[in-house]
Amino acid sequence: VVAVVVVAGASDGAAYVHDVERDVSVHRLSGHVNDVNAVAWAEPGSSHVLYTGSDDCMCAVWDLRAPSDAARGGGPAGVLIGHTEA
């Protein structure tokens, strides 16, 4: 069974993955030092790899299958540094 989830960025530097059917947050992705204002799944229909963008000029890559990273509150699987507004 595939869970129905929603992802939202927050002003505390984290993104939250919320299971809609169970009405519970299942992940807190903490890896930014400023507002998270962009979130996107890496592939349509997949709920494993997620990108977050922040006012800290970083784009973080999260793999929700990696227990040492996002699933256990650790850092992102990768970070793209130096992104600025055009």
mmCIF file of N, CA and C in Angstrom:
data_model
loop_
_atom_site.group_PDB
_atom_site.id
_atom_site.type_symbol
_atom_site.label_atom_id
_atom_site.label_comp_id
_atom_site.label_asym_id
_atom_site.label_seq_id
_atom_site.Cartn_x
_atom_site.Cartn_y
_atom_site.Cartn_z
ATOM 1 N N VAL A 1 0.845 -1.169 0.000
ATOM 2 C CA VAL A 1 0.000 0.000 0.000
ATOM 3 C C VAL A 1 0.893 1.235 0.000
ATOM 4 N N VAL A 2 0.623 2.157 -0.896
ATOM 5 C CA VAL A 2 1.393 3.389 -1.007
ATOM 6 C C VAL A 2 0.699 4.483 -0.214
ATOM 7 N N ALA A 3 1.441 5.145 0.648
ATOM 8 C CA ALA A 3 0.883 6.217 1.466
ATOM 9 C C ALA A 3 0.683 7.472 0.616
ATOM 10 N N VAL A 4 -0.343 8.226 0.943
ATOM 11 C CA VAL A 4 -0.578 9.520 0.315
ATOM 12 C C VAL A 4 0.065 10.559 1.213
ATOM 13 N N VAL A 5 1.086 11.254 0.679
ATOM 14 C CA VAL A 5 1.821 12.218 1.490
ATOM 15 C C VAL A 5 1.832 13.592 0.838
ATOM 16 N N VAL A 6 1.995 14.594 1.682
ATOM 17 C CA VAL A 6 2.154 15.982 1.258
ATOM 18 C C VAL A 6 3.459 16.470 1.869
ATOM 19 N N VAL A 7 4.216 17.262 1.100
ATOM 20 C CA VAL A 7 5.462 17.822 1.606
ATOM 21 C C VAL A 7 5.334 19.336 1.640
ATOM 22 N N ALA A 8 5.798 19.930 2.730
ATOM 23 C CA ALA A 8 5.739 21.384 2.873
ATOM 24 C C ALA A 8 7.039 21.894 3.467
ATOM 25 N N GLY A 9 7.504 23.026 2.941
ATOM 26 C CA GLY A 9 8.655 23.706 3.512
ATOM 27 C C GLY A 9 8.192 24.620 4.629
ATOM 28 N N ALA A 10 9.108 24.944 5.546
ATOM 29 C CA ALA A 10 8.744 25.764 6.689
ATOM 30 C C ALA A 10 9.802 26.827 6.970
ATOM 31 N N SER A 11 9.443 27.780 7.789
ATOM 32 C CA SER A 11 10.353 28.881 8.115
ATOM 33 C C SER A 11 11.403 28.487 9.152
ATOM 34 N N ASP A 12 11.325 27.270 9.678
ATOM 35 C CA ASP A 12 12.312 26.803 10.656
ATOM 36 C C ASP A 12 13.495 26.089 10.005
ATOM 37 N N GLY A 13 13.599 26.153 8.667
ATOM 38 C CA GLY A 13 14.706 25.518 7.956
ATOM 39 C C GLY A 13 14.494 24.052 7.668
ATOM 40 N N ALA A 14 13.288 23.569 7.857
ATOM 41 C CA ALA A 14 12.993 22.152 7.633
ATOM 42 C C ALA A 14 11.852 22.000 6.638
ATOM 43 N N ALA A 15 11.746 20.794 6.108
ATOM 44 C CA ALA A 15 10.584 20.410 5.304
ATOM 45 C C ALA A 15 9.931 19.246 6.036
ATOM 46 N N TYR A 16 8.624 19.160 5.918
ATOM 47 C CA TYR A 16 7.867 18.135 6.618
ATOM 48 C C TYR A 16 7.120 17.277 5.624
ATOM 49 N N VAL A 17 7.202 15.943 5.807
ATOM 50 C CA VAL A 17 6.451 14.993 4.997
ATOM 51 C C VAL A 17 5.303 14.508 5.883
ATOM 52 N N HIS A 18 4.092 14.730 5.419
ATOM 53 C CA HIS A 18 2.896 14.425 6.211
ATOM 54 C C HIS A 18 2.076 13.342 5.516
ATOM 55 N N ASP A 19 1.784 12.272 6.242
ATOM 56 C CA ASP A 19 0.924 11.198 5.751
ATOM 57 C C ASP A 19 -0.520 11.666 5.899
ATOM 58 N N VAL A 20 -1.184 11.899 4.774
ATOM 59 C CA VAL A 20 -2.533 12.455 4.764
ATOM 60 C C VAL A 20 -3.550 11.476 5.340
ATOM 61 N N GLU A 21 -3.449 10.220 4.978
ATOM 62 C CA GLU A 21 -4.431 9.237 5.419
ATOM 63 C C GLU A 21 -4.381 8.982 6.929
ATOM 64 N N ARG A 22 -3.168 8.973 7.499
ATOM 65 C CA ARG A 22 -3.030 8.741 8.940
ATOM 66 C C ARG A 22 -3.018 10.034 9.746
ATOM 67 N N ASP A 23 -2.935 11.179 9.045
ATOM 68 C CA ASP A 23 -2.878 12.501 9.663
ATOM 69 C C ASP A 23 -1.734 12.604 10.670
ATOM 70 N N VAL A 24 -0.520 12.281 10.181
ATOM 71 C CA VAL A 24 0.659 12.320 11.035
ATOM 72 C C VAL A 24 1.878 12.719 10.194
ATOM 73 N N SER A 25 2.770 13.517 10.783
ATOM 74 C CA SER A 25 4.032 13.834 10.109
ATOM 75 C C SER A 25 4.948 12.627 10.225
ATOM 76 N N VAL A 26 5.504 12.202 9.095
ATOM 77 C CA VAL A 26 6.342 11.008 9.091
ATOM 78 C C VAL A 26 7.824 11.325 8.956
ATOM 79 N N HIS A 27 8.161 12.534 8.490
ATOM 80 C CA HIS A 27 9.568 12.942 8.390
ATOM 81 C C HIS A 27 9.686 14.431 8.647
ATOM 82 N N ARG A 28 10.737 14.814 9.357
ATOM 83 C CA ARG A 28 11.150 16.211 9.471
ATOM 84 C C ARG A 28 12.528 16.270 8.851
ATOM 85 N N LEU A 29 12.657 16.960 7.723
ATOM 86 C CA LEU A 29 13.906 17.020 6.971
ATOM 87 C C LEU A 29 14.609 18.321 7.329
ATOM 88 N N SER A 30 15.582 18.235 8.200
ATOM 89 C CA SER A 30 16.269 19.410 8.719
ATOM 90 C C SER A 30 17.680 19.468 8.151
ATOM 91 N N GLY A 31 17.940 20.480 7.344
ATOM 92 C CA GLY A 31 19.267 20.593 6.751
ATOM 93 C C GLY A 31 19.548 21.975 6.203
ATOM 94 N N HIS A 32 18.600 22.876 6.336
ATOM 95 C CA HIS A 32 18.769 24.251 5.856
ATOM 96 C C HIS A 32 18.896 25.193 7.044
ATOM 97 N N VAL A 33 19.483 26.357 6.804
ATOM 98 C CA VAL A 33 19.631 27.359 7.864
ATOM 99 C C VAL A 33 18.724 28.563 7.638
ATOM 100 N N ASN A 34 17.819 28.456 6.668
ATOM 101 C CA ASN A 34 16.887 29.527 6.382
ATOM 102 C C ASN A 34 15.573 28.911 5.894
ATOM 103 N N ASP A 35 14.608 29.750 5.557
ATOM 104 C CA ASP A 35 13.302 29.273 5.103
ATOM 105 C C ASP A 35 13.419 28.269 3.963
ATOM 106 N N VAL A 36 12.646 27.186 4.038
ATOM 107 C CA VAL A 36 12.524 26.244 2.924
ATOM 108 C C VAL A 36 11.294 26.674 2.131
ATOM 109 N N ASN A 37 11.526 27.128 0.896
ATOM 110 C CA ASN A 37 10.421 27.665 0.101
ATOM 111 C C ASN A 37 10.193 26.935 -1.210
ATOM 112 N N ALA A 38 10.850 25.793 -1.388
ATOM 113 C CA ALA A 38 10.622 24.983 -2.588
ATOM 114 C C ALA A 38 10.806 23.509 -2.236
ATOM 115 N N VAL A 39 9.860 22.689 -2.678
ATOM 116 C CA VAL A 39 9.957 21.238 -2.501
ATOM 117 C C VAL A 39 9.476 20.576 -3.785
ATOM 118 N N ALA A 40 10.118 19.465 -4.157
ATOM 119 C CA ALA A 40 9.699 18.741 -5.362
ATOM 120 C C ALA A 40 10.189 17.300 -5.284
ATOM 121 N N TRP A 41 9.356 16.398 -5.759
ATOM 122 C CA TRP A 41 9.772 15.000 -5.880
ATOM 123 C C TRP A 41 10.701 14.881 -7.077
ATOM 124 N N ALA A 42 11.690 14.009 -6.988
ATOM 125 C CA ALA A 42 12.645 13.817 -8.079
ATOM 126 C C ALA A 42 11.996 13.188 -9.297
ATOM 127 N N GLU A 43 11.042 12.296 -9.072
ATOM 128 C CA GLU A 43 10.341 11.623 -10.164
ATOM 129 C C GLU A 43 8.845 11.644 -9.898
ATOM 130 N N PRO A 44 8.051 11.904 -10.920
ATOM 131 C CA PRO A 44 6.597 11.845 -10.736
ATOM 132 C C PRO A 44 6.169 10.444 -10.283
ATOM 133 N N GLY A 45 5.308 10.385 -9.296
ATOM 134 C CA GLY A 45 4.818 9.099 -8.821
ATOM 135 C C GLY A 45 5.720 8.402 -7.822
ATOM 136 N N SER A 46 6.884 8.974 -7.534
ATOM 137 C CA SER A 46 7.799 8.365 -6.568
ATOM 138 C C SER A 46 7.766 9.155 -5.272
ATOM 139 N N SER A 47 7.841 8.464 -4.155
ATOM 140 C CA SER A 47 7.870 9.164 -2.873
ATOM 141 C C SER A 47 9.155 8.841 -2.108
ATOM 142 N N HIS A 48 10.256 8.659 -2.850
ATOM 143 C CA HIS A 48 11.513 8.299 -2.209
ATOM 144 C C HIS A 48 12.531 9.425 -2.214
ATOM 145 N N VAL A 49 12.727 10.084 -3.348
ATOM 146 C CA VAL A 49 13.750 11.122 -3.463
ATOM 147 C C VAL A 49 13.072 12.471 -3.619
ATOM 148 N N LEU A 50 13.510 13.411 -2.791
ATOM 149 C CA LEU A 50 12.876 14.716 -2.689
ATOM 150 C C LEU A 50 13.938 15.800 -2.739
ATOM 151 N N TYR A 51 13.629 16.919 -3.390
ATOM 152 C CA TYR A 51 14.504 18.095 -3.413
ATOM 153 C C TYR A 51 13.871 19.192 -2.573
ATOM 154 N N THR A 52 14.708 19.914 -1.820
ATOM 155 C CA THR A 52 14.237 21.100 -1.119
ATOM 156 C C THR A 52 15.140 22.267 -1.485
ATOM 157 N N GLY A 53 14.546 23.447 -1.598
ATOM 158 C CA GLY A 53 15.297 24.667 -1.879
ATOM 159 C C GLY A 53 15.029 25.682 -0.789
ATOM 160 N N SER A 54 16.043 26.498 -0.493
ATOM 161 C CA SER A 54 15.943 27.405 0.638
ATOM 162 C C SER A 54 16.548 28.762 0.311
ATOM 163 N N ASP A 55 16.199 29.744 1.152
ATOM 164 C CA ASP A 55 16.807 31.065 1.055
ATOM 165 C C ASP A 55 18.279 31.047 1.444
ATOM 166 N N ASP A 56 18.797 29.907 1.916
ATOM 167 C CA ASP A 56 20.221 29.798 2.235
ATOM 168 C C ASP A 56 21.060 29.479 0.993
ATOM 169 N N CYS A 57 20.433 29.522 -0.187
ATOM 170 C CA CYS A 57 21.097 29.299 -1.481
ATOM 171 C C CYS A 57 21.573 27.858 -1.665
ATOM 172 N N MET A 58 20.905 26.918 -1.014
ATOM 173 C CA MET A 58 21.226 25.509 -1.180
ATOM 174 C C MET A 58 20.006 24.740 -1.630
ATOM 175 N N CYS A 59 20.256 23.727 -2.439
ATOM 176 C CA CYS A 59 19.239 22.764 -2.831
ATOM 177 C C CYS A 59 19.685 21.430 -2.231
ATOM 178 N N ALA A 60 18.843 20.855 -1.384
ATOM 179 C CA ALA A 60 19.194 19.595 -0.729
ATOM 180 C C ALA A 60 18.458 18.442 -1.396
ATOM 181 N N VAL A 61 19.114 17.295 -1.448
ATOM 182 C CA VAL A 61 18.546 16.073 -2.013
ATOM 183 C C VAL A 61 18.349 15.093 -0.857
ATOM 184 N N TRP A 62 17.122 14.601 -0.707
ATOM 185 C CA TRP A 62 16.779 13.696 0.386
ATOM 186 C C TRP A 62 16.345 12.352 -0.175
ATOM 187 N N ASP A 63 16.861 11.282 0.389
ATOM 188 C CA ASP A 63 16.420 9.934 0.028
ATOM 189 C C ASP A 63 15.719 9.352 1.243
ATOM 190 N N LEU A 64 14.400 9.288 1.193
ATOM 191 C CA LEU A 64 13.626 8.835 2.336
ATOM 192 C C LEU A 64 13.790 7.348 2.629
ATOM 193 N N ARG A 65 14.462 6.620 1.735
ATOM 194 C CA ARG A 65 14.740 5.197 1.972
ATOM 195 C C ARG A 65 16.007 4.990 2.776
ATOM 196 N N ALA A 66 16.836 6.028 2.918
ATOM 197 C CA ALA A 66 18.137 5.907 3.579
ATOM 198 C C ALA A 66 17.987 6.118 5.090
ATOM 199 N N PRO A 67 18.020 5.066 5.870
ATOM 200 C CA PRO A 67 17.776 5.205 7.304
ATOM 201 C C PRO A 67 18.800 6.080 8.020
ATOM 202 N N SER A 68 19.990 6.211 7.479
ATOM 203 C CA SER A 68 20.997 7.031 8.145
ATOM 204 C C SER A 68 20.817 8.513 7.838
ATOM 205 N N ASP A 69 19.959 8.822 6.899
ATOM 206 C CA ASP A 69 19.760 10.218 6.536
ATOM 207 C C ASP A 69 18.387 10.701 6.985
ATOM 208 N N ALA A 70 17.531 11.006 6.041
ATOM 209 C CA ALA A 70 16.255 11.662 6.327
ATOM 210 C C ALA A 70 15.331 10.855 7.225
ATOM 211 N N ALA A 71 15.288 9.568 7.036
ATOM 212 C CA ALA A 71 14.332 8.753 7.785
ATOM 213 C C ALA A 71 14.601 8.759 9.287
ATOM 214 N N ARG A 72 15.832 9.039 9.677
ATOM 215 C CA ARG A 72 16.156 9.072 11.112
ATOM 216 C C ARG A 72 16.541 10.475 11.564
ATOM 217 N N GLY A 73 16.147 11.480 10.805
ATOM 218 C CA GLY A 73 16.400 12.854 11.211
ATOM 219 C C GLY A 73 17.802 13.349 10.915
ATOM 220 N N GLY A 74 18.553 12.603 10.122
ATOM 221 C CA GLY A 74 19.895 13.044 9.752
ATOM 222 C C GLY A 74 19.860 14.052 8.632
ATOM 223 N N GLY A 75 20.992 14.322 8.043
ATOM 224 C CA GLY A 75 21.077 15.317 6.992
ATOM 225 C C GLY A 75 20.692 14.777 5.633
ATOM 226 N N PRO A 76 20.763 15.644 4.640
ATOM 227 C CA PRO A 76 20.396 15.244 3.282
ATOM 228 C C PRO A 76 21.404 14.266 2.673
ATOM 229 N N ALA A 77 20.958 13.576 1.622
ATOM 230 C CA ALA A 77 21.850 12.665 0.894
ATOM 231 C C ALA A 77 22.859 13.442 0.063
ATOM 232 N N GLY A 78 22.516 14.670 -0.298
ATOM 233 C CA GLY A 78 23.420 15.522 -1.067
ATOM 234 C C GLY A 78 22.955 16.966 -1.000
ATOM 235 N N VAL A 79 23.892 17.887 -1.302
ATOM 236 C CA VAL A 79 23.589 19.314 -1.268
ATOM 237 C C VAL A 79 24.200 19.979 -2.494
ATOM 238 N N LEU A 80 23.420 20.821 -3.153
ATOM 239 C CA LEU A 80 23.891 21.622 -4.276
ATOM 240 C C LEU A 80 24.008 23.061 -3.754
ATOM 241 N N ILE A 81 25.212 23.582 -3.717
ATOM 242 C CA ILE A 81 25.478 24.884 -3.103
ATOM 243 C C ILE A 81 25.613 25.971 -4.157
ATOM 244 N N GLY A 82 25.214 27.189 -3.792
ATOM 245 C CA GLY A 82 25.473 28.352 -4.626
ATOM 246 C C GLY A 82 24.341 28.776 -5.532
ATOM 247 N N HIS A 83 23.149 28.313 -5.291
ATOM 248 C CA HIS A 83 22.012 28.715 -6.113
ATOM 249 C C HIS A 83 21.486 30.048 -5.618
ATOM 250 N N THR A 84 21.371 30.991 -6.525
ATOM 251 C CA THR A 84 20.903 32.320 -6.168
ATOM 252 C C THR A 84 19.740 32.718 -7.077
ATOM 253 N N GLU A 85 19.050 33.762 -6.670
ATOM 254 C CA GLU A 85 17.952 34.267 -7.493
ATOM 255 C C GLU A 85 18.494 34.875 -8.775
ATOM 256 N N ALA A 86 17.739 34.723 -9.860
ATOM 257 C CA ALA A 86 18.163 35.296 -11.141
ATOM 258 C C ALA A 86 17.622 36.694 -11.286
#
